mmCIF file with all atom_site columns, C-alpha atoms in Angstrom:
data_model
loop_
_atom_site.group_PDB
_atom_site.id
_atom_site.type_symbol
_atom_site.label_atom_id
_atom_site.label_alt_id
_atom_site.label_comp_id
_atom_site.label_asym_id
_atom_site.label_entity_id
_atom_site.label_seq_id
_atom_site.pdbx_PDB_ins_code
_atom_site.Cartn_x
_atom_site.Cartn_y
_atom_site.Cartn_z
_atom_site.occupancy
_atom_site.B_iso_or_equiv
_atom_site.pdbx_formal_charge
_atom_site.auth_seq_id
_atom_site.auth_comp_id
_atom_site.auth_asym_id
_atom_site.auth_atom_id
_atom_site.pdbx_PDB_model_num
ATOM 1   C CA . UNK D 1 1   ? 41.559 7.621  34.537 1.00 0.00 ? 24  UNK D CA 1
ATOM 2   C CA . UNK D 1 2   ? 38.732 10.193 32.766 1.00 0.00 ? 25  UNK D CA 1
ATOM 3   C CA . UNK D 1 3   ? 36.227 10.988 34.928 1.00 0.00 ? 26  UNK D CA 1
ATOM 4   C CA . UNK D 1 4   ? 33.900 9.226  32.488 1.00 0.00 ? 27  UNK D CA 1
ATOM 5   C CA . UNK D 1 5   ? 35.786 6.033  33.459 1.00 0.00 ? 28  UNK D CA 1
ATOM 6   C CA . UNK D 1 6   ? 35.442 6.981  37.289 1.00 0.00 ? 29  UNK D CA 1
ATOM 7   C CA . UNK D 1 7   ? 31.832 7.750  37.395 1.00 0.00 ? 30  UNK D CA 1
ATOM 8   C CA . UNK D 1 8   ? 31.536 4.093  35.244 1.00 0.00 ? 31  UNK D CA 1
ATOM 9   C CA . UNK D 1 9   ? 33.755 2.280  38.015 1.00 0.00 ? 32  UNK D CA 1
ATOM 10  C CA . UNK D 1 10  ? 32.436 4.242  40.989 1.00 0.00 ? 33  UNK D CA 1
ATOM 11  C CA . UNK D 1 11  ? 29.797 2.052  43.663 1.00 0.00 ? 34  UNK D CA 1
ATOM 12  C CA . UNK D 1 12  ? 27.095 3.008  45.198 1.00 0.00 ? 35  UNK D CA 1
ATOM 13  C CA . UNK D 1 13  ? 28.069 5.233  47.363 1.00 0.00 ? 36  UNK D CA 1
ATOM 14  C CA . UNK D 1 14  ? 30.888 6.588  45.408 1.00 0.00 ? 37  UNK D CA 1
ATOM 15  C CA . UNK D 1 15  ? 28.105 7.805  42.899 1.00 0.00 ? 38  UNK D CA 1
ATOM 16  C CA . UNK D 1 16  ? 25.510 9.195  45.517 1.00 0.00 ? 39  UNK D CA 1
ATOM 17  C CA . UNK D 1 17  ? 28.709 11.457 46.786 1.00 0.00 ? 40  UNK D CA 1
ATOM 18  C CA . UNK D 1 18  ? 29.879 12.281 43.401 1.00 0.00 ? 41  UNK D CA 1
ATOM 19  C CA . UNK D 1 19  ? 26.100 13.199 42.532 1.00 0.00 ? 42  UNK D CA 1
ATOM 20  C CA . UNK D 1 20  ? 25.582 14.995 46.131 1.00 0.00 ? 43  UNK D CA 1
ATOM 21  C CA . UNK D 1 21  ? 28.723 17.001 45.727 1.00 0.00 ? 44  UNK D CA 1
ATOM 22  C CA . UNK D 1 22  ? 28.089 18.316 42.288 1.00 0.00 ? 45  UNK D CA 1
ATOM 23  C CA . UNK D 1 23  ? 25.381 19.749 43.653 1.00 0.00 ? 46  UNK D CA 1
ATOM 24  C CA . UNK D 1 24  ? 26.961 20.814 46.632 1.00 0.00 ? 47  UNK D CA 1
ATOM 25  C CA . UNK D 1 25  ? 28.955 23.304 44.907 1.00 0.00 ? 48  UNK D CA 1
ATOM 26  C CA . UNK D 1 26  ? 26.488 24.793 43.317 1.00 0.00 ? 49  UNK D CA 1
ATOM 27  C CA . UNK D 1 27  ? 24.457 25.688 45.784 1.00 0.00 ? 50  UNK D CA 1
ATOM 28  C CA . UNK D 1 28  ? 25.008 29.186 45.768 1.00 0.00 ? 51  UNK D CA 1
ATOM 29  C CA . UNK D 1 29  ? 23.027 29.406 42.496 1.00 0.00 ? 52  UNK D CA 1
ATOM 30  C CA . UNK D 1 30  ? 19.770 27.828 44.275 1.00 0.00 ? 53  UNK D CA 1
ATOM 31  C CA . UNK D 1 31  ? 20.810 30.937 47.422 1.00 0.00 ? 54  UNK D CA 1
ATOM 32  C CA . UNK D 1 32  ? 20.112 27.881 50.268 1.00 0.00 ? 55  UNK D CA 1
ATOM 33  C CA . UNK D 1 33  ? 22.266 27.771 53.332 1.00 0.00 ? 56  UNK D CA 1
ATOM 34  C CA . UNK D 1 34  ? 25.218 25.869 53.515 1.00 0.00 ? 57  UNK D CA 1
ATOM 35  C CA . UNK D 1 35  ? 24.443 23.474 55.499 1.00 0.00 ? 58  UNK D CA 1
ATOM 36  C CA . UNK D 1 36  ? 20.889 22.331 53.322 1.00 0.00 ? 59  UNK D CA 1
ATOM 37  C CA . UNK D 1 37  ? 22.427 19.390 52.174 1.00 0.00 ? 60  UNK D CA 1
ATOM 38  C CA . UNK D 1 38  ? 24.146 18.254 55.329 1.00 0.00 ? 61  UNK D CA 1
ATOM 39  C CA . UNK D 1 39  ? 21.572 15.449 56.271 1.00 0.00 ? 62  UNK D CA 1
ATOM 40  C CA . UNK D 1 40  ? 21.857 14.128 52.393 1.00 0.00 ? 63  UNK D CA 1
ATOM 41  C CA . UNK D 1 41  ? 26.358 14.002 53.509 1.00 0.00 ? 64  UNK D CA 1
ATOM 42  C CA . UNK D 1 42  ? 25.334 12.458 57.174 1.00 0.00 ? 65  UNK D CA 1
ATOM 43  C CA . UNK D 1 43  ? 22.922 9.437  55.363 1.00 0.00 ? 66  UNK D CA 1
ATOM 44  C CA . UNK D 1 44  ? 26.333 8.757  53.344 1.00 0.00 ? 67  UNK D CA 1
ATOM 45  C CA . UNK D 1 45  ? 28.364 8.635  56.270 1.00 0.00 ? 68  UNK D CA 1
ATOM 46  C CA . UNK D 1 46  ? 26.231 6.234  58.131 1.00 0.00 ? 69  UNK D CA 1
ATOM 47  C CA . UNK D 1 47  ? 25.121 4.328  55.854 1.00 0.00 ? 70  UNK D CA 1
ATOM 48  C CA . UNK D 1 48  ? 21.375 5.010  56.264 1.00 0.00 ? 71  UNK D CA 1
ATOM 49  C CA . UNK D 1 49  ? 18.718 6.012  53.457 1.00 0.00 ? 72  UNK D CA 1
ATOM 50  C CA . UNK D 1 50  ? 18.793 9.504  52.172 1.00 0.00 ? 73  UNK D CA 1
ATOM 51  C CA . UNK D 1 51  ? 14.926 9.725  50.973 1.00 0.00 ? 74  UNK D CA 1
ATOM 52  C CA . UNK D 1 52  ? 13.234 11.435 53.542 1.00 0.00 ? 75  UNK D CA 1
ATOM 53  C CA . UNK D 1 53  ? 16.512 13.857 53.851 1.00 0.00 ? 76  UNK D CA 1
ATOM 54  C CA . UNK D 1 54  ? 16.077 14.374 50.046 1.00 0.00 ? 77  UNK D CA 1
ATOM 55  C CA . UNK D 1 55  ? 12.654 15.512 50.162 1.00 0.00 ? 78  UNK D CA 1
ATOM 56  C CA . UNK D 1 56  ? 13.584 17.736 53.298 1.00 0.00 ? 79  UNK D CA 1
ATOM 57  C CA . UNK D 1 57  ? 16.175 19.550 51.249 1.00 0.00 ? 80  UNK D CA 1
ATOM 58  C CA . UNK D 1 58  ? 13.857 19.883 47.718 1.00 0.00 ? 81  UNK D CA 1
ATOM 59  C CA . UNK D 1 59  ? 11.181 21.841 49.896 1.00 0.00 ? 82  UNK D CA 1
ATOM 60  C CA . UNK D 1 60  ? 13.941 23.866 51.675 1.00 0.00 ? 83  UNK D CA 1
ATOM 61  C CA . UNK D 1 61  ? 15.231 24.389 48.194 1.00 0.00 ? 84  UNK D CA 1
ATOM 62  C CA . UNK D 1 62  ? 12.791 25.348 46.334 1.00 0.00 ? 85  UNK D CA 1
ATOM 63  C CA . UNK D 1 63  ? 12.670 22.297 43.745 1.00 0.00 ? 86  UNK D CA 1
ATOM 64  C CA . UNK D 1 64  ? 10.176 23.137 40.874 1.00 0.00 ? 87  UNK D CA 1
ATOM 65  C CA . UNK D 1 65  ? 10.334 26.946 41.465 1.00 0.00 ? 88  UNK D CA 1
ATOM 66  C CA . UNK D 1 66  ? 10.713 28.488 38.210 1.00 0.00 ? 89  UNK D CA 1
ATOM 67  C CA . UNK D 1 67  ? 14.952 29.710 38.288 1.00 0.00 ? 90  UNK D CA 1
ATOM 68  C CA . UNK D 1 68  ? 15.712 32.923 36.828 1.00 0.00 ? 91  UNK D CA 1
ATOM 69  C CA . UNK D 1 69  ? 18.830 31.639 33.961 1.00 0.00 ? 92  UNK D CA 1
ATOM 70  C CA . UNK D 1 70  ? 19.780 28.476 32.816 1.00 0.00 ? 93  UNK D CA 1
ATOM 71  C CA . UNK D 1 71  ? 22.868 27.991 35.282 1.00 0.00 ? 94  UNK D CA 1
ATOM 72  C CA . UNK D 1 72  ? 19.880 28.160 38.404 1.00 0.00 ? 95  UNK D CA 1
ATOM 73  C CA . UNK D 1 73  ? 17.673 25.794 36.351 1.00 0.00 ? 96  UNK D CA 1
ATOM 74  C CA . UNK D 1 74  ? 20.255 23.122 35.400 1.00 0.00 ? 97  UNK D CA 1
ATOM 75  C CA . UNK D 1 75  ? 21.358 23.037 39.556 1.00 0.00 ? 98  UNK D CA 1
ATOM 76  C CA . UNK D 1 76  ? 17.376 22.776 40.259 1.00 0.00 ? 99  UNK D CA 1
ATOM 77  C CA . UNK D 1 77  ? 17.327 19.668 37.840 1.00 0.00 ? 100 UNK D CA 1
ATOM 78  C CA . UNK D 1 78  ? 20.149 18.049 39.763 1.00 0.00 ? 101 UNK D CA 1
ATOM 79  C CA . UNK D 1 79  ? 17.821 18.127 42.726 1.00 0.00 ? 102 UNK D CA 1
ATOM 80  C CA . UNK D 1 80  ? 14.908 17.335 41.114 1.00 0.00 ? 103 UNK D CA 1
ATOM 81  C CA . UNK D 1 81  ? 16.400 14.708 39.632 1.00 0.00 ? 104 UNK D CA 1
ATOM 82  C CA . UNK D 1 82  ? 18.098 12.829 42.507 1.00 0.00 ? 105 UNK D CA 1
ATOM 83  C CA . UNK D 1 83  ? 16.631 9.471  43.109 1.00 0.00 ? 106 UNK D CA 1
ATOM 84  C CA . UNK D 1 84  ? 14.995 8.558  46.185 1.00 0.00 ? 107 UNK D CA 1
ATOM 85  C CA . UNK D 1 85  ? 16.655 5.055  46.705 1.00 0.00 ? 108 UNK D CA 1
ATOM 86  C CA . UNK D 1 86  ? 20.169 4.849  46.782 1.00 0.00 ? 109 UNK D CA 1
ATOM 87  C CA . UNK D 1 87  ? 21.703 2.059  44.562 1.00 0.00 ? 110 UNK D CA 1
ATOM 88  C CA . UNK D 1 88  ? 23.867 2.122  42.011 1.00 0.00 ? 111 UNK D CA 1
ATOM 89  C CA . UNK D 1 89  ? 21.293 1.656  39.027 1.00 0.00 ? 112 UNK D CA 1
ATOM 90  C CA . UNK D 1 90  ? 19.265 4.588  40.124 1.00 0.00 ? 113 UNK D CA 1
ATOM 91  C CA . UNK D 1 91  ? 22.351 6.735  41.109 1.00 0.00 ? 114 UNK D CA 1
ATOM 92  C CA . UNK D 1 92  ? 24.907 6.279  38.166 1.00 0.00 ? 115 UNK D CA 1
ATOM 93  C CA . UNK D 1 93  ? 22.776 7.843  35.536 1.00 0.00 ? 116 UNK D CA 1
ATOM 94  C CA . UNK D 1 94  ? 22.057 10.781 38.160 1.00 0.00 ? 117 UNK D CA 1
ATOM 95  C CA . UNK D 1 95  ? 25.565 11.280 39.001 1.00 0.00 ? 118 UNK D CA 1
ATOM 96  C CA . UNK D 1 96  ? 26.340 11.458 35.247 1.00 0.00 ? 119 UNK D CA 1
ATOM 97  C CA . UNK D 1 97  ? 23.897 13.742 34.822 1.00 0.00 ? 120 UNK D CA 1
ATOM 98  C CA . UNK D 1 98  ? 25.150 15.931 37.376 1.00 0.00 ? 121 UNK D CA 1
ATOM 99  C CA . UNK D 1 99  ? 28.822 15.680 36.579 1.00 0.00 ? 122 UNK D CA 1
ATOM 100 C CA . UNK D 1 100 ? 28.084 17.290 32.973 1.00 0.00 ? 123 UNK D CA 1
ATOM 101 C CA . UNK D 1 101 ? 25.307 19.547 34.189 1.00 0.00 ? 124 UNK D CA 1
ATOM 102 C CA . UNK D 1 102 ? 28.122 20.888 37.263 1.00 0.00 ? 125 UNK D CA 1
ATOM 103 C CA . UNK D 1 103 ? 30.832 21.412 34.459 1.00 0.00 ? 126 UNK D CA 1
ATOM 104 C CA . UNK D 1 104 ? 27.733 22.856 32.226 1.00 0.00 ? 127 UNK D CA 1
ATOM 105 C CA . UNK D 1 105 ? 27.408 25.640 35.450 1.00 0.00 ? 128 UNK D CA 1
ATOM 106 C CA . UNK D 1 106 ? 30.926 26.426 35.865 1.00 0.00 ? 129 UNK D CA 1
ATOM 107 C CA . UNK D 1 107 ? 31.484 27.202 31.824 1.00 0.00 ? 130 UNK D CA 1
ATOM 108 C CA . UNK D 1 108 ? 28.440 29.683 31.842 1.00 0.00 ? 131 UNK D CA 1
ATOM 109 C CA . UNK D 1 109 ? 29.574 31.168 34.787 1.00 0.00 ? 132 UNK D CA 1
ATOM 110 C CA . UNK D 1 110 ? 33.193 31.988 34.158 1.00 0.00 ? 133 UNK D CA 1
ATOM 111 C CA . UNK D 1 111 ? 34.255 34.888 31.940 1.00 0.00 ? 134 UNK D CA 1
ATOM 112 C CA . UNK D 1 112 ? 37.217 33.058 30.087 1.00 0.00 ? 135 UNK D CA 1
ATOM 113 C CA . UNK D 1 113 ? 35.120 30.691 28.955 1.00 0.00 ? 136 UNK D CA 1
ATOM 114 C CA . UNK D 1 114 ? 33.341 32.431 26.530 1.00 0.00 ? 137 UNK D CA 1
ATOM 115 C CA . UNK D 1 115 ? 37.177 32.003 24.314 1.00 0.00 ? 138 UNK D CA 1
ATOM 116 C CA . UNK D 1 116 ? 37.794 28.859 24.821 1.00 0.00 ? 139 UNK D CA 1
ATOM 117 C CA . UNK D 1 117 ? 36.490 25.480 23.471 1.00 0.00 ? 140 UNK D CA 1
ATOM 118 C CA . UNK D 1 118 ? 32.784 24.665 23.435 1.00 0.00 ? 141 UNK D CA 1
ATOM 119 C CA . UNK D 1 119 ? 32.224 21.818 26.399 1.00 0.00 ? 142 UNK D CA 1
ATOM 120 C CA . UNK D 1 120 ? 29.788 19.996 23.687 1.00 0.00 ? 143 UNK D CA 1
ATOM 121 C CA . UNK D 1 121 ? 26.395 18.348 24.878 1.00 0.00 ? 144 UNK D CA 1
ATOM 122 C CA . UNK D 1 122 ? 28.140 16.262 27.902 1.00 0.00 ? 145 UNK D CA 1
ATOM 123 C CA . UNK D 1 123 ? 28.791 19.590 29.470 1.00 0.00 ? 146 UNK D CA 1
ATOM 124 C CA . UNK D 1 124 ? 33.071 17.560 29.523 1.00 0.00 ? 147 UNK D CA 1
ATOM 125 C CA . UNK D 1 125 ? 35.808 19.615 27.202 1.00 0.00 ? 148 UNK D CA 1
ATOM 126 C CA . UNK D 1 126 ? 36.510 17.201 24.387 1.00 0.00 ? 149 UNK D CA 1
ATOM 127 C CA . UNK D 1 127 ? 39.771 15.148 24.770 1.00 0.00 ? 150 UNK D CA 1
ATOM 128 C CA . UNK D 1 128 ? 40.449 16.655 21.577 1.00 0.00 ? 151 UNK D CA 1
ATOM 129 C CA . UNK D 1 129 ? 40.689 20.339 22.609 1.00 0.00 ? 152 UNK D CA 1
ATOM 130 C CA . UNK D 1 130 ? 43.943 21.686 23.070 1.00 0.00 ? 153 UNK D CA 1
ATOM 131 C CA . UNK D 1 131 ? 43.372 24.857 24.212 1.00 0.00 ? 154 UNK D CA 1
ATOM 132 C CA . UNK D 1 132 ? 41.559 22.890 27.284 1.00 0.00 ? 155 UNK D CA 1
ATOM 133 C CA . UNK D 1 133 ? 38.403 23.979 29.712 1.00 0.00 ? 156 UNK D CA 1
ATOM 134 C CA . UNK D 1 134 ? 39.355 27.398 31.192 1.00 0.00 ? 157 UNK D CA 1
ATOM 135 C CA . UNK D 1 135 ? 40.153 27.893 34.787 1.00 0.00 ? 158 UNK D CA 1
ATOM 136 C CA . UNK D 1 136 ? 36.854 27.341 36.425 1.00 0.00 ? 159 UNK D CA 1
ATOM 137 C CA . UNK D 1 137 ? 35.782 24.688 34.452 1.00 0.00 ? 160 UNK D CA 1
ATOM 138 C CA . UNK D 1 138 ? 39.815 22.831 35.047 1.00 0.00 ? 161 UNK D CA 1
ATOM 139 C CA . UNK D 1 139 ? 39.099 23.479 38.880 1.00 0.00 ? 162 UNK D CA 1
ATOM 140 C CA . UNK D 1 140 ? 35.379 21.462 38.988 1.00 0.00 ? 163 UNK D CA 1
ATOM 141 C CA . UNK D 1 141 ? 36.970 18.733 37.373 1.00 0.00 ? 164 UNK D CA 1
ATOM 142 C CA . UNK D 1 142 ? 39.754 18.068 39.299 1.00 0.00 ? 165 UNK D CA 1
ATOM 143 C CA . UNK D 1 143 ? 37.226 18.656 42.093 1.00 0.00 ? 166 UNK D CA 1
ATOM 144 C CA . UNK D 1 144 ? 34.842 15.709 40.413 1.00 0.00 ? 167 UNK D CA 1
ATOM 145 C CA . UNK D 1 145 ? 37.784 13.102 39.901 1.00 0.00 ? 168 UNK D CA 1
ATOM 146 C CA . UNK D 1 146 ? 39.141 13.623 43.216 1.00 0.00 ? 169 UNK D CA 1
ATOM 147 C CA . UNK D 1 147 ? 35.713 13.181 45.368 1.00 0.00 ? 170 UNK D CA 1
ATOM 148 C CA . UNK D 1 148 ? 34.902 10.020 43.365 1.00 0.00 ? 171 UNK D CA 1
ATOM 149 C CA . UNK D 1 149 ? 39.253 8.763  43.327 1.00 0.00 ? 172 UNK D CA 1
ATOM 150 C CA . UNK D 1 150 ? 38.713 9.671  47.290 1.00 0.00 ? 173 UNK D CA 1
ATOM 151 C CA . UNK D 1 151 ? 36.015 7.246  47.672 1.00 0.00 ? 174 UNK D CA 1
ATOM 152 C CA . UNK D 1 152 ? 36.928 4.696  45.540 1.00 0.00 ? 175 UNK D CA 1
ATOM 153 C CA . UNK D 1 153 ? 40.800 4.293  46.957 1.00 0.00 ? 176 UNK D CA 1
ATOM 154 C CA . UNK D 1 154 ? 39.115 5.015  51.141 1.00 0.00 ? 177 UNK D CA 1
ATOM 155 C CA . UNK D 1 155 ? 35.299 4.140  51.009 1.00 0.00 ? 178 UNK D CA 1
ATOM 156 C CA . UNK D 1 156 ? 33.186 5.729  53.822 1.00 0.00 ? 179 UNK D CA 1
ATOM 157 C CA . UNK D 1 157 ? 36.395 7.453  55.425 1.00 0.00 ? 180 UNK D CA 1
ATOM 158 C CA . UNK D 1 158 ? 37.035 9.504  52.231 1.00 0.00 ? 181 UNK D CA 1
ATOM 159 C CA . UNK D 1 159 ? 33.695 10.924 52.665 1.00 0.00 ? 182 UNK D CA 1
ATOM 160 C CA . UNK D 1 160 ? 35.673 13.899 54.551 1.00 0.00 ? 183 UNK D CA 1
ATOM 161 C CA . UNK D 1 161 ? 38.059 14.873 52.767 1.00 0.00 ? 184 UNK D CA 1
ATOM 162 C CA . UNK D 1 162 ? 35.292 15.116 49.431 1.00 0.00 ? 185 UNK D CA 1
ATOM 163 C CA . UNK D 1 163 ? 33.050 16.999 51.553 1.00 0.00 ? 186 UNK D CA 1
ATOM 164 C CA . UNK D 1 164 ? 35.929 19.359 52.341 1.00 0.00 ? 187 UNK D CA 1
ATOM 165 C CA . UNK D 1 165 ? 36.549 19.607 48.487 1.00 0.00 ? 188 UNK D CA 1
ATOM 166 C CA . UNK D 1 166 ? 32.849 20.614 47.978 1.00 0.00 ? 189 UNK D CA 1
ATOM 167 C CA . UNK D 1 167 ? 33.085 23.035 50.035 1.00 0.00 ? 190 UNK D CA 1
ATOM 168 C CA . UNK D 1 168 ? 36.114 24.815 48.669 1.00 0.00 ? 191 UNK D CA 1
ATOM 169 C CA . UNK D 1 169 ? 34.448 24.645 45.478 1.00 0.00 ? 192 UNK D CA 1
ATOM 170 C CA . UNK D 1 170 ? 31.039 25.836 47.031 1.00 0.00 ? 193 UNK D CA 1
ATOM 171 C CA . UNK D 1 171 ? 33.055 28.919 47.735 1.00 0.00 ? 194 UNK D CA 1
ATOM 172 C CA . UNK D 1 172 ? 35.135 29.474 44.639 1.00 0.00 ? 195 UNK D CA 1
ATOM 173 C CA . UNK D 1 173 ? 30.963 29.377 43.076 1.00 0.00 ? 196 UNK D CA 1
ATOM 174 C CA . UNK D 1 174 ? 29.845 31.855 45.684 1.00 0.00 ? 197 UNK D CA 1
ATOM 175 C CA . UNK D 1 175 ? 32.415 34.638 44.884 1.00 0.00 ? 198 UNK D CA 1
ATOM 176 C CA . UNK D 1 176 ? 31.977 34.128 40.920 1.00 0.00 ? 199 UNK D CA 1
ATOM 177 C CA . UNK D 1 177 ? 28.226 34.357 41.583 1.00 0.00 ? 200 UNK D CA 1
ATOM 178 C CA . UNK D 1 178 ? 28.665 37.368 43.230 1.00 0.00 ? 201 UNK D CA 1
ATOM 179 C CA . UNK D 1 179 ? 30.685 39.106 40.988 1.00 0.00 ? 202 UNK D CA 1
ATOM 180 C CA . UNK D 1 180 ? 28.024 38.233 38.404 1.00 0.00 ? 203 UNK D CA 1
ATOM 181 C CA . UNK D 1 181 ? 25.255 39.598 40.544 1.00 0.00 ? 204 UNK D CA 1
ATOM 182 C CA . UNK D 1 182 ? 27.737 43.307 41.150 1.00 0.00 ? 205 UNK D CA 1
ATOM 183 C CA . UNK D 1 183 ? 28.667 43.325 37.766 1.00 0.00 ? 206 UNK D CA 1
ATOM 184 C CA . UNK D 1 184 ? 24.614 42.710 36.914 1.00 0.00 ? 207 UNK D CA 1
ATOM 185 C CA . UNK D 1 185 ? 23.763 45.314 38.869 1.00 0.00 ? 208 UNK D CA 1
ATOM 186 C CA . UNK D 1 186 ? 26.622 47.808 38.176 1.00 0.00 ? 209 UNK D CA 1
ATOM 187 C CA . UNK D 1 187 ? 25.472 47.542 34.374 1.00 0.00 ? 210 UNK D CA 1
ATOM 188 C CA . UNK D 1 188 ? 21.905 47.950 35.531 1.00 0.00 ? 211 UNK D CA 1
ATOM 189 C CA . UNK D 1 189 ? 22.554 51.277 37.171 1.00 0.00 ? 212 UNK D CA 1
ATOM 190 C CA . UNK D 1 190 ? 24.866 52.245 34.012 1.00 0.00 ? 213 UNK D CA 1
ATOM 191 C CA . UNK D 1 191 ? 22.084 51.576 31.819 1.00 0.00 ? 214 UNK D CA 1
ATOM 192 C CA . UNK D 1 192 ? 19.636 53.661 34.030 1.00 0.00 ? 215 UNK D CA 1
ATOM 193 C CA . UNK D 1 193 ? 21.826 57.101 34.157 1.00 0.00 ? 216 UNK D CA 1
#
């Protein structure tokens, strides 16, 4: 099944998770702690409404401060753009949103993207390409099919294992963000000699 189909078939709260852990792994572009969007995974687990946990993590976030590149500003609209109430009208479009925007991320962060195949508008490869997404982009969606496959075959009890997927991708993020930052700054101090 595409992940198009998944996100279309996906409940309530397999969409708030699918949403939640898009963003999750790209945390490291907003530089909050690990554990800011804990609360927002604990609501999930329980059952309870994520609102007041929402607004907790856009302050500690920094929602509506000006990012510095367009990778930083499309995580920032994920969080901005999370609704407050947590059904499936109001969270499907979101977790759309933040499915393309996460795959959007990954191709402007990874270096062998730059030769392969344009992701389009959706921020998804094109089931035409044949040279397919490159590596980073391959990894976020298999990340993205199986958090919304794990909550859709186990409900509440595959919340997790998809948590532990976000945060293997969180890291994979963190160390390609931080080679971007050395290489920024090695070039910086080239530049300056």
């Amino acid at each position: 099944m595409s992940l198009v189909e998944l996100i279309a078939r996906a409940d309530e709260r397999g969409l708030a998770a699918g949403g939640l852990a898009c963003l999750d792994r790209c945390l490291p572009l907003l530089g909050g702690d690990d554990e800011a969007l804990r609360p927002l995974w604990a609501s999930l687990a329980d059952g309870s409404g994520w609102a007041g946990d929402l607004a907790r993590a856009r302050d500690l976030l920094g929602a509506g401060r000006a990012p510095g590149d367009e990778a930083a500003l499309l995580v920032h609209r994920m969080l901005e753009s999370a609704p407050a109430e947590r059904t499936a009208d109001a969270l499907r479009p979101w977790a759309d949103a933040c499915s393309a925007a996460s795959l959007r991320v990954h191709r402007l962060l990874d270096p062998a993207a730059g030769a392969g195949p344009d992701a389009g508008d959706s921020g998804r490869p094109d089931a035409g390409d044949t040279a397919g997404p490159s590596p980073l982009v391959a990894a976020e969606l298999r990340r993205q099919a199986l958090v919304l496959e794990l909550l859709a075959d186990h409900g509440a009890q595959g919340l997790r294992r998809a948590l532990e997927v976000t945060v293997e991708g969180r890291r994979v993020l963190r160390a390609v963000v931080s080679r971007r930052a050395r290489n920024t700054a090695e070039a910086g101090a080239r530049a300056g000699l």
